Amino acid sequence: MWPATAQMSGPVRSRTTLSSVGMSQMPDRRGWLEFSRPAFKLRFLYPAVTPRGRPVEITEEQHDSAYRVHLTAREGGEIYLEFFRFPDLQPPDEYARHRPYLVGRFGSEAVSELTETSLRGWPAWSYAFRGNGLERAVLSLQVGRDTYRIISDPRARLNDDIIATVSIEA
């Protein structure tokens, strides 16, 4: 599970352990859809509708060589996930590039340091940021020469359930 930051004052600390993002308390995944694209090495399952009956919207976009997949539901905060693919970029370099933008938007105290972690045995890096009423947890995975960055709202349990289905294609 991606734990939420306990306090909203003081510096953000990335406390994402991700070892518990797994299969222990699996939701009913009947009717979930699979996201899979040839150039996108991460695959995952997601529900067509949230537990509260809201449709899950999935949008895809490409900017230069980066590719983004965004999952949201219009109301209720049940789901917020962004999956990015950055070709030829290492996770620490992605963080070094993303951090100045986040600091400019939310302030230096709102962005945690980059820490090493794992996702069910895969080496990963994590950091967190918050501001203006939002909290986000970031997980970056190195897949070949590319970085895959997952941004989620740590307060939405459905995000954890979707992240628990992530697999990496060789």
Short mmCIF file of C-alpha atoms in Angstrom, two decimals:
data_model
loop_
_atom_site.label_atom_id
_atom_site.label_comp_id
_atom_site.label_asym_id
_atom_site.label_seq_id
_atom_site.Cartn_x
_atom_site.Cartn_y
_atom_site.Cartn_z
CA MET A 1 0.00 0.00 0.00
CA TRP A 2 1.21 3.53 -0.68
CA PRO A 3 0.72 5.14 2.72
CA ALA A 4 -0.52 8.69 2.88
CA THR A 5 1.66 11.31 4.53
CA ALA A 6 0.54 11.53 8.14
CA GLN A 7 0.96 15.28 8.56
CA MET A 8 0.47 18.10 6.15
CA SER A 9 3.00 20.43 7.82
CA GLY A 10 6.78 20.27 7.54
CA PRO A 11 8.80 18.60 4.82
CA VAL A 12 7.39 15.72 2.83
CA ARG A 13 9.03 12.41 3.57
CA SER A 14 8.69 9.59 1.13
CA ARG A 15 7.52 6.66 3.23
CA THR A 16 6.52 4.47 0.34
CA THR A 17 7.64 0.92 0.99
CA LEU A 18 5.67 -0.75 -1.78
CA SER A 19 6.62 -4.23 -0.63
CA SER A 20 3.06 -4.56 0.61
CA VAL A 21 1.60 -3.64 -2.78
CA GLY A 22 0.77 -7.17 -3.66
CA MET A 23 -1.80 -9.83 -3.75
CA SER A 24 -2.76 -10.21 -0.08
CA GLN A 25 -6.20 -8.55 -0.06
CA MET A 26 -7.14 -8.72 -3.71
CA PRO A 27 -10.36 -7.01 -4.74
CA ASP A 28 -12.80 -8.76 -7.00
CA ARG A 29 -11.25 -8.17 -10.41
CA ARG A 30 -13.99 -9.74 -12.49
CA GLY A 31 -14.73 -7.40 -15.36
CA TRP A 32 -11.45 -5.50 -15.07
CA LEU A 33 -9.81 -4.49 -18.34
CA GLU A 34 -6.20 -5.01 -19.36
CA PHE A 35 -4.02 -2.14 -20.52
CA SER A 36 -1.34 -3.33 -22.91
CA ARG A 37 0.43 -1.56 -25.77
CA PRO A 38 3.33 -2.84 -27.91
CA ALA A 39 5.66 0.09 -27.12
CA PHE A 40 4.65 0.31 -23.45
CA LYS A 41 6.35 -2.41 -21.39
CA LEU A 42 4.08 -2.08 -18.34
CA ARG A 43 0.81 -3.96 -18.38
CA PHE A 44 -1.90 -3.58 -15.76
CA LEU A 45 -5.54 -4.28 -15.03
CA TYR A 46 -8.08 -1.59 -14.17
CA PRO A 47 -11.82 -1.51 -13.53
CA ALA A 48 -14.21 -0.04 -16.06
CA VAL A 49 -16.20 1.38 -13.15
CA THR A 50 -15.07 2.38 -9.62
CA PRO A 51 -16.60 0.72 -6.54
CA ARG A 52 -18.94 3.72 -6.23
CA GLY A 53 -20.14 3.28 -9.81
CA ARG A 54 -18.18 6.04 -11.52
CA PRO A 55 -16.72 5.28 -14.97
CA VAL A 56 -12.93 5.09 -15.06
CA GLU A 57 -11.59 7.35 -17.77
CA ILE A 58 -8.33 6.40 -19.43
CA THR A 59 -6.51 8.82 -21.69
CA GLU A 60 -3.30 8.32 -23.59
CA GLU A 61 -1.01 10.92 -25.03
CA GLN A 62 2.43 11.19 -26.48
CA HIS A 63 4.68 14.23 -26.19
CA ASP A 64 7.95 13.99 -28.05
CA SER A 65 9.17 10.52 -27.10
CA ALA A 66 7.40 10.35 -23.69
CA TYR A 67 4.16 8.40 -23.45
CA ARG A 68 1.48 9.00 -20.78
CA VAL A 69 -1.50 6.93 -19.66
CA HIS A 70 -3.83 8.66 -17.19
CA LEU A 71 -6.64 7.00 -15.22
CA THR A 72 -9.23 9.10 -13.39
CA ALA A 73 -12.84 9.15 -12.30
CA ARG A 74 -14.64 12.49 -12.52
CA GLU A 75 -15.81 12.66 -8.90
CA GLY A 76 -15.05 11.17 -5.55
CA GLY A 77 -11.26 10.86 -5.66
CA GLU A 78 -11.46 7.07 -6.01
CA ILE A 79 -8.73 6.84 -8.61
CA TYR A 80 -5.84 8.96 -9.84
CA LEU A 81 -2.99 7.24 -11.65
CA GLU A 82 -0.51 8.41 -14.23
CA PHE A 83 1.85 6.01 -15.98
CA PHE A 84 4.69 7.61 -17.96
CA ARG A 85 7.34 6.07 -20.18
CA PHE A 86 10.51 8.11 -20.62
CA PRO A 87 12.89 6.53 -23.14
CA ASP A 88 16.63 6.55 -22.51
CA LEU A 89 16.30 8.05 -19.04
CA GLN A 90 17.36 6.66 -15.64
CA PRO A 91 15.02 7.12 -12.63
CA PRO A 92 17.45 9.45 -10.75
CA ASP A 93 17.67 11.62 -13.88
CA GLU A 94 13.87 11.70 -14.18
CA TYR A 95 13.68 12.86 -10.54
CA ALA A 96 16.36 15.52 -11.14
CA ARG A 97 14.28 16.78 -14.07
CA HIS A 98 10.88 16.61 -12.31
CA ARG A 99 11.92 18.03 -8.91
CA PRO A 100 12.57 21.65 -10.06
CA TYR A 101 9.11 21.78 -11.65
CA LEU A 102 7.50 20.47 -8.44
CA VAL A 103 9.52 22.83 -6.22
CA GLY A 104 8.47 25.75 -8.41
CA ARG A 105 4.83 24.72 -8.18
CA PHE A 106 4.61 23.63 -4.51
CA GLY A 107 7.79 24.80 -2.72
CA SER A 108 10.91 22.93 -1.65
CA GLU A 109 9.34 21.57 1.55
CA ALA A 110 6.60 19.91 -0.50
CA VAL A 111 8.88 17.47 -2.36
CA SER A 112 10.60 14.52 -0.69
CA GLU A 113 14.02 13.16 -1.51
CA LEU A 114 14.45 10.24 -3.89
CA THR A 115 14.71 6.90 -2.08
CA GLU A 116 15.40 3.38 -3.27
CA THR A 117 12.58 0.89 -2.80
CA SER A 118 11.04 -2.01 -4.67
CA LEU A 119 7.76 -3.13 -6.16
CA ARG A 120 7.25 -6.85 -5.47
CA GLY A 121 10.97 -7.48 -5.93
CA TRP A 122 11.61 -5.09 -8.82
CA PRO A 123 14.14 -2.36 -7.99
CA ALA A 124 12.44 1.01 -7.90
CA TRP A 125 12.79 4.58 -6.65
CA SER A 126 10.18 6.67 -4.91
CA TYR A 127 9.41 10.19 -3.85
CA ALA A 128 6.32 12.14 -2.87
CA PHE A 129 4.96 15.65 -3.21
CA ARG A 130 1.97 17.63 -2.00
CA GLY A 131 0.41 21.03 -2.18
CA ASN A 132 -2.84 22.86 -2.78
CA GLY A 133 -4.85 20.01 -1.25
CA LEU A 134 -3.28 17.20 -3.25
CA GLU A 135 -0.90 14.42 -2.31
CA ARG A 136 1.00 12.30 -4.77
CA ALA A 137 3.28 9.29 -4.43
CA VAL A 138 5.75 8.59 -7.23
CA LEU A 139 7.31 5.26 -8.11
CA SER A 140 9.91 4.93 -10.88
CA LEU A 141 11.04 1.67 -12.42
CA GLN A 142 13.95 1.07 -14.79
CA VAL A 143 12.86 -1.18 -17.67
CA GLY A 144 15.65 -1.68 -20.15
CA ARG A 145 16.86 1.80 -21.07
CA ASP A 146 13.56 3.46 -20.14
CA THR A 147 12.06 4.83 -16.94
CA TYR A 148 8.45 4.12 -16.13
CA ARG A 149 7.03 6.60 -13.63
CA ILE A 150 3.80 5.93 -11.75
CA ILE A 151 2.15 8.86 -10.00
CA SER A 152 -0.78 8.11 -7.72
CA ASP A 153 -2.93 9.68 -5.05
CA PRO A 154 -1.90 7.70 -1.95
CA ARG A 155 -5.30 8.35 -0.34
CA ALA A 156 -7.16 6.31 -3.00
CA ARG A 157 -7.03 2.57 -2.23
CA LEU A 158 -8.11 1.64 -5.76
CA ASN A 159 -4.77 2.97 -7.02
CA ASP A 160 -2.96 0.35 -4.90
CA ASP A 161 -5.20 -2.37 -6.29
CA ILE A 162 -4.32 -1.37 -9.85
CA ILE A 163 -0.60 -1.02 -9.09
CA ALA A 164 -0.71 -4.53 -7.62
CA THR A 165 -1.54 -5.83 -11.12
CA VAL A 166 1.43 -4.20 -12.86
CA SER A 167 3.64 -6.56 -14.80
CA ILE A 168 6.68 -5.85 -16.93
CA GLU A 169 7.02 -7.35 -20.37
CA ALA A 170 10.47 -8.45 -21.43
#
